[in-house]
XYZ file of N, CA and C in Angstrom:
237
model
N 88.045 133.161 141.110
C 89.507 133.105 140.999
C 90.050 133.090 142.411
N 90.807 132.084 142.732
C 91.469 132.005 144.038
C 92.959 131.873 143.769
N 93.609 133.012 143.752
C 95.032 133.049 143.378
C 95.960 132.569 144.480
N 95.499 132.596 145.723
C 96.363 132.223 146.828
C 95.730 131.076 147.612
N 96.554 130.214 148.137
C 96.068 129.066 148.890
C 95.308 129.445 150.151
N 95.651 130.596 150.733
C 95.003 131.010 151.980
C 93.765 131.861 151.738
N 93.298 131.956 150.510
C 92.092 132.724 150.222
C 92.292 133.713 149.096
N 91.228 134.398 148.760
C 91.299 135.334 147.639
C 91.165 136.770 148.067
N 91.291 137.080 149.346
C 91.126 138.441 149.836
C 92.132 139.417 149.206
N 93.373 139.007 149.169
C 94.391 139.895 148.582
C 94.095 140.160 147.118
N 93.677 139.162 146.399
C 93.339 139.341 144.967
C 92.180 140.289 144.836
N 91.110 140.061 145.584
C 89.927 140.905 145.435
C 90.220 142.338 145.858
N 91.027 142.539 146.896
C 91.408 143.914 147.289
C 92.247 144.580 146.252
N 93.156 143.855 145.612
C 94.020 144.447 144.594
C 93.206 144.848 143.351
N 92.271 143.974 142.949
C 91.413 144.277 141.791
C 90.504 145.469 142.113
N 89.909 145.462 143.304
C 89.073 146.565 143.717
C 89.824 147.859 143.764
N 91.039 147.836 144.327
C 91.874 149.044 144.414
C 92.166 149.585 143.016
N 92.538 148.727 142.095
C 92.833 149.178 140.735
C 91.577 149.779 140.065
N 90.461 149.068 140.174
C 89.207 149.529 139.579
C 88.805 150.891 140.128
N 88.812 151.041 141.449
C 88.401 152.305 142.069
C 89.349 153.451 141.763
N 90.626 153.144 141.629
C 91.592 154.159 141.235
C 91.270 154.634 139.810
N 90.914 153.702 138.935
C 90.552 154.078 137.550
C 89.276 154.917 137.506
N 88.249 154.498 138.204
C 86.957 155.219 138.064
C 86.933 156.516 138.845
N 87.726 156.580 139.956
C 87.720 157.827 140.739
C 88.737 158.834 140.220
N 89.734 158.344 139.481
C 90.788 159.215 138.995
C 91.795 159.586 140.090
N 91.673 158.917 141.254
C 92.541 159.200 142.394
C 93.121 157.931 142.950
N 94.333 157.989 143.484
C 94.803 156.799 144.203
C 94.152 156.717 145.565
N 94.174 155.545 146.167
C 93.637 155.373 147.486
C 94.324 156.328 148.464
N 93.592 156.988 149.323
C 94.174 157.983 150.213
C 94.424 157.475 151.617
N 93.820 156.334 151.960
C 93.975 155.761 153.306
C 94.223 154.282 153.160
N 94.810 153.703 154.205
C 94.977 152.244 154.242
C 93.624 151.597 154.525
N 93.412 150.426 153.958
C 92.165 149.708 154.145
C 92.219 148.941 155.467
N 91.261 149.181 156.336
C 91.150 148.428 157.593
C 90.463 147.100 157.266
N 91.170 146.015 157.436
C 90.611 144.697 157.017
C 89.327 144.373 157.754
N 89.234 144.655 159.062
C 88.054 144.329 159.825
C 86.808 145.136 159.319
N 87.025 146.408 159.034
C 85.943 147.236 158.512
C 85.530 146.736 157.137
N 86.520 146.414 156.327
C 86.266 145.880 154.960
C 85.450 144.571 155.057
N 85.867 143.665 155.933
C 85.163 142.392 156.051
C 83.728 142.601 156.580
N 83.523 143.566 157.480
C 82.182 143.886 157.966
C 81.325 144.394 156.790
N 81.907 145.203 155.928
C 81.204 145.697 154.756
C 80.847 144.593 153.800
N 81.793 143.644 153.637
C 81.504 142.476 152.776
C 80.380 141.631 153.361
N 80.388 141.429 154.672
C 79.310 140.641 155.288
C 77.965 141.312 155.123
N 77.917 142.634 155.213
C 76.640 143.354 154.960
C 76.189 143.123 153.502
N 77.143 143.139 152.582
C 76.795 142.925 151.171
C 76.376 141.488 150.916
N 77.105 140.524 151.499
C 76.801 139.128 151.226
C 75.617 138.630 152.027
N 75.626 138.890 153.328
C 74.559 138.363 154.196
C 73.328 139.212 154.184
N 73.481 140.536 154.103
C 72.356 141.427 154.182
C 71.933 142.028 152.846
N 72.664 141.700 151.810
C 72.423 142.236 150.448
C 72.347 143.759 150.447
N 73.211 144.384 151.257
C 73.257 145.821 151.415
C 74.628 146.315 151.036
N 74.732 147.071 149.941
C 76.021 147.581 149.456
C 76.413 148.923 150.075
N 75.515 149.573 150.858
C 75.820 150.892 151.414
C 77.075 150.901 152.275
N 77.322 149.941 153.172
C 78.535 149.981 153.982
C 79.804 149.896 153.116
N 79.836 149.047 152.075
C 80.990 148.994 151.205
C 81.176 150.282 150.442
N 80.080 150.875 149.986
C 80.161 152.166 149.306
C 80.779 153.210 150.210
N 80.343 153.236 151.488
C 80.921 154.174 152.444
C 82.422 153.972 152.609
N 82.817 152.713 152.744
C 84.225 152.384 152.952
C 85.047 152.885 151.746
N 84.593 152.593 150.533
C 85.332 152.968 149.342
C 85.366 154.500 149.157
N 84.266 155.147 149.492
C 84.216 156.600 149.405
C 85.235 157.235 150.318
N 85.383 156.725 151.536
C 86.349 157.254 152.480
C 87.760 157.008 152.004
N 88.041 155.810 151.497
C 89.386 155.436 151.069
C 89.881 156.239 149.911
N 88.941 156.644 149.023
C 89.340 157.333 147.814
C 88.978 158.817 147.823
N 88.540 159.338 148.960
C 88.226 160.751 149.087
C 87.066 161.191 148.226
N 86.090 160.316 148.061
C 84.888 160.607 147.274
C 83.777 161.056 148.184
N 82.787 161.814 147.670
C 81.656 162.189 148.516
C 80.852 160.977 148.920
N 80.322 161.028 150.152
C 79.554 159.901 150.692
C 78.155 159.956 150.081
N 77.661 158.773 149.721
C 76.249 158.646 149.249
C 75.336 158.833 150.473
N 74.164 159.350 150.262
C 73.241 159.583 151.356
C 72.374 158.367 151.665
N 72.467 157.310 150.887
C 71.658 156.100 151.121
C 72.172 155.330 152.329
N 71.235 154.838 153.128
C 71.605 153.939 154.232
C 71.434 152.467 153.788
N 70.716 152.264 152.709
C 70.494 150.929 152.166
C 70.687 150.997 150.657
N 71.471 150.110 150.114
C 71.714 150.068 148.667
C 71.624 148.602 148.274
N 70.493 148.147 147.703
C 70.367 146.722 147.349
C 71.336 146.311 146.255
N 71.795 145.080 146.392
C 72.689 144.569 145.362
C 71.925 144.286 144.080
N 72.477 144.683 142.944
C 71.796 144.390 141.666
C 72.137 143.020 141.107
N 72.799 142.202 141.912
C 73.241 140.907 141.454
C 73.172 139.925 142.623
N 73.283 138.666 142.306
C 73.243 137.630 143.332
C 74.583 137.584 144.069
N 74.591 137.569 145.380
C 75.832 137.472 146.140
C 75.804 136.213 146.967
N 76.967 135.552 147.018
C 77.087 134.331 147.796
C 78.406 134.369 148.565
N 78.471 133.601 149.653
C 79.732 133.493 150.424
C 80.655 132.530 149.734
């Protein structure tokens, strides 16, 4: 789904924000730093490592940090 002509980042962040608010039971507590978020996405897409994204989301929603430094993706990721 590409809802905007300049890309789908806003759409994916809005969907992610809504989903994480539902599963955590808390609203986001910090603003999302786009550069940090994009670095986490690159680790997930290029390195198939979800740990950086998990850390980002944990910080944003005030959740405890996972102790894993590597978290393999359970699905195929593409750019």
